[in-house]
C-alpha cells in the first residue's frame, strides 16, 4: 500500500525529512529531493536527538526520513526505532557510508526500510524514496 501524499499542488508530492549532522550533506539532500517534482524536502535536522518530538510537531508528517547512520548525540538506530514505534507509517532510509552487513542488520531491526550509500550517485536518494514510498524495502 502506498503512503498518503501531499495533494496541495496538482502533482502528488512525497514529503521527505533529512537528518544529518553535516550541513553540506543535508543541503545536497535537499537540492536533490527538491529537483524531483514528486518530492519535497520538508526540513533538515542536524541530529537524531528528540527526533520523535520534532516529527510530532510537523504537520503534515513526513512520509520518508533520510537518516544519517552516524551522528553525535542520540544513536540514529535508537532514534529510528523510537520513530518506527511512534509513527509506523513513516518509512526511514539510512544514509550511510557503512557497508558492514552487521550494521545493516541492526538498521533493519531498528525499523529501516533500506539504505543509501553516501558513495552512490545522488540520484540513488530519489530511487530509494520512490521505492519505499510504494511499500518496497531497499536492501542490496
PDB file of C-alpha atoms in Angstrom, residues 46-110:
ATOM      1  CA  UNK A  46      21.315  18.273  12.426  1.00  0.00           C
ATOM      2  CA  UNK A  47      20.879  15.389  14.871  1.00  0.00           C
ATOM      3  CA  UNK A  48      18.674  12.468  15.813  1.00  0.00           C
ATOM      4  CA  UNK A  49      18.197  13.965  19.283  1.00  0.00           C
ATOM      5  CA  UNK A  50      14.461  14.362  20.006  1.00  0.00           C
ATOM      6  CA  UNK A  51      13.550  13.097  16.510  1.00  0.00           C
ATOM      7  CA  UNK A  52      10.136  11.786  17.555  1.00  0.00           C
ATOM      8  CA  UNK A  53       9.214  15.041  19.307  1.00  0.00           C
ATOM      9  CA  UNK A  54      10.305  17.114  16.306  1.00  0.00           C
ATOM     10  CA  UNK A  55       8.365  14.928  13.869  1.00  0.00           C
ATOM     11  CA  UNK A  56       5.313  15.067  16.134  1.00  0.00           C
ATOM     12  CA  UNK A  57       5.280  18.876  15.721  1.00  0.00           C
ATOM     13  CA  UNK A  58       5.315  18.642  11.924  1.00  0.00           C
ATOM     14  CA  UNK A  59       2.078  18.985  10.027  1.00  0.00           C
ATOM     15  CA  UNK A  60       1.641  17.207   7.791  1.00  0.00           C
ATOM     16  CA  UNK A  61       4.040  14.455   8.800  1.00  0.00           C
ATOM     17  CA  UNK A  62       6.907  13.473   6.530  1.00  0.00           C
ATOM     18  CA  UNK A  63       6.369  10.197   4.745  1.00  0.00           C
ATOM     19  CA  UNK A  64      10.059   9.368   4.453  1.00  0.00           C
ATOM     20  CA  UNK A  65      13.021  10.175   6.708  1.00  0.00           C
ATOM     21  CA  UNK A  66      16.573  10.054   5.349  1.00  0.00           C
ATOM     22  CA  UNK A  67      18.704   9.408   8.430  1.00  0.00           C
ATOM     23  CA  UNK A  68      22.488   9.549   8.688  1.00  0.00           C
ATOM     24  CA  UNK A  69      23.833   6.363  10.268  1.00  0.00           C
ATOM     25  CA  UNK A  70      26.485   8.001  12.440  1.00  0.00           C
ATOM     26  CA  UNK A  71      26.000  11.257  14.304  1.00  0.00           C
ATOM     27  CA  UNK A  72      26.914  12.641  17.693  1.00  0.00           C
ATOM     28  CA  UNK A  73      24.187  12.593  20.329  1.00  0.00           C
ATOM     29  CA  UNK A  74      21.417  10.028  20.331  1.00  0.00           C
ATOM     30  CA  UNK A  75      22.196   6.910  18.343  1.00  0.00           C
ATOM     31  CA  UNK A  76      20.434   7.126  14.977  1.00  0.00           C
ATOM     32  CA  UNK A  77      19.440   3.452  15.355  1.00  0.00           C
ATOM     33  CA  UNK A  78      17.770   4.183  18.706  1.00  0.00           C
ATOM     34  CA  UNK A  79      16.060   7.278  17.278  1.00  0.00           C
ATOM     35  CA  UNK A  80      14.855   5.274  14.267  1.00  0.00           C
ATOM     36  CA  UNK A  81      13.459   2.550  16.496  1.00  0.00           C
ATOM     37  CA  UNK A  82      11.574   5.158  18.533  1.00  0.00           C
ATOM     38  CA  UNK A  83      10.295   6.804  15.352  1.00  0.00           C
ATOM     39  CA  UNK A  84       9.096   3.464  13.956  1.00  0.00           C
ATOM     40  CA  UNK A  85       7.241   2.736  17.205  1.00  0.00           C
ATOM     41  CA  UNK A  86       5.602   6.185  17.350  1.00  0.00           C
ATOM     42  CA  UNK A  87       4.911   6.572  13.612  1.00  0.00           C
ATOM     43  CA  UNK A  88       4.832   3.196  11.853  1.00  0.00           C
ATOM     44  CA  UNK A  89       3.564   4.888   8.692  1.00  0.00           C
ATOM     45  CA  UNK A  90       6.828   6.840   8.270  1.00  0.00           C
ATOM     46  CA  UNK A  91       9.473   4.995   6.287  1.00  0.00           C
ATOM     47  CA  UNK A  92      13.102   5.560   7.266  1.00  0.00           C
ATOM     48  CA  UNK A  93      16.057   5.172   4.931  1.00  0.00           C
ATOM     49  CA  UNK A  94      19.549   5.026   6.394  1.00  0.00           C
ATOM     50  CA  UNK A  95      22.004   7.293   4.601  1.00  0.00           C
ATOM     51  CA  UNK A  96      25.376   5.777   5.299  1.00  0.00           C
ATOM     52  CA  UNK A  97      28.990   5.281   4.436  1.00  0.00           C
ATOM     53  CA  UNK A  98      28.740   1.851   6.122  1.00  0.00           C
ATOM     54  CA  UNK A  99      28.692  -1.344   4.152  1.00  0.00           C
ATOM     55  CA  UNK A 100      29.031  -3.601   7.173  1.00  0.00           C
ATOM     56  CA  UNK A 101      26.406  -6.393   6.977  1.00  0.00           C
ATOM     57  CA  UNK A 102      26.123  -6.434  10.785  1.00  0.00           C
ATOM     58  CA  UNK A 103      25.244  -2.743  10.838  1.00  0.00           C
ATOM     59  CA  UNK A 104      22.714  -3.211   8.059  1.00  0.00           C
ATOM     60  CA  UNK A 105      21.013  -5.980  10.038  1.00  0.00           C
ATOM     61  CA  UNK A 106      20.856  -3.688  13.084  1.00  0.00           C
ATOM     62  CA  UNK A 107      19.310  -0.972  10.914  1.00  0.00           C
ATOM     63  CA  UNK A 108      16.658  -3.414   9.614  1.00  0.00           C
ATOM     64  CA  UNK A 109      15.854  -4.496  13.156  1.00  0.00           C
ATOM     65  CA  UNK A 110      15.530  -0.846  14.220  1.00  0.00           C
TER      66      UNK A 110
END
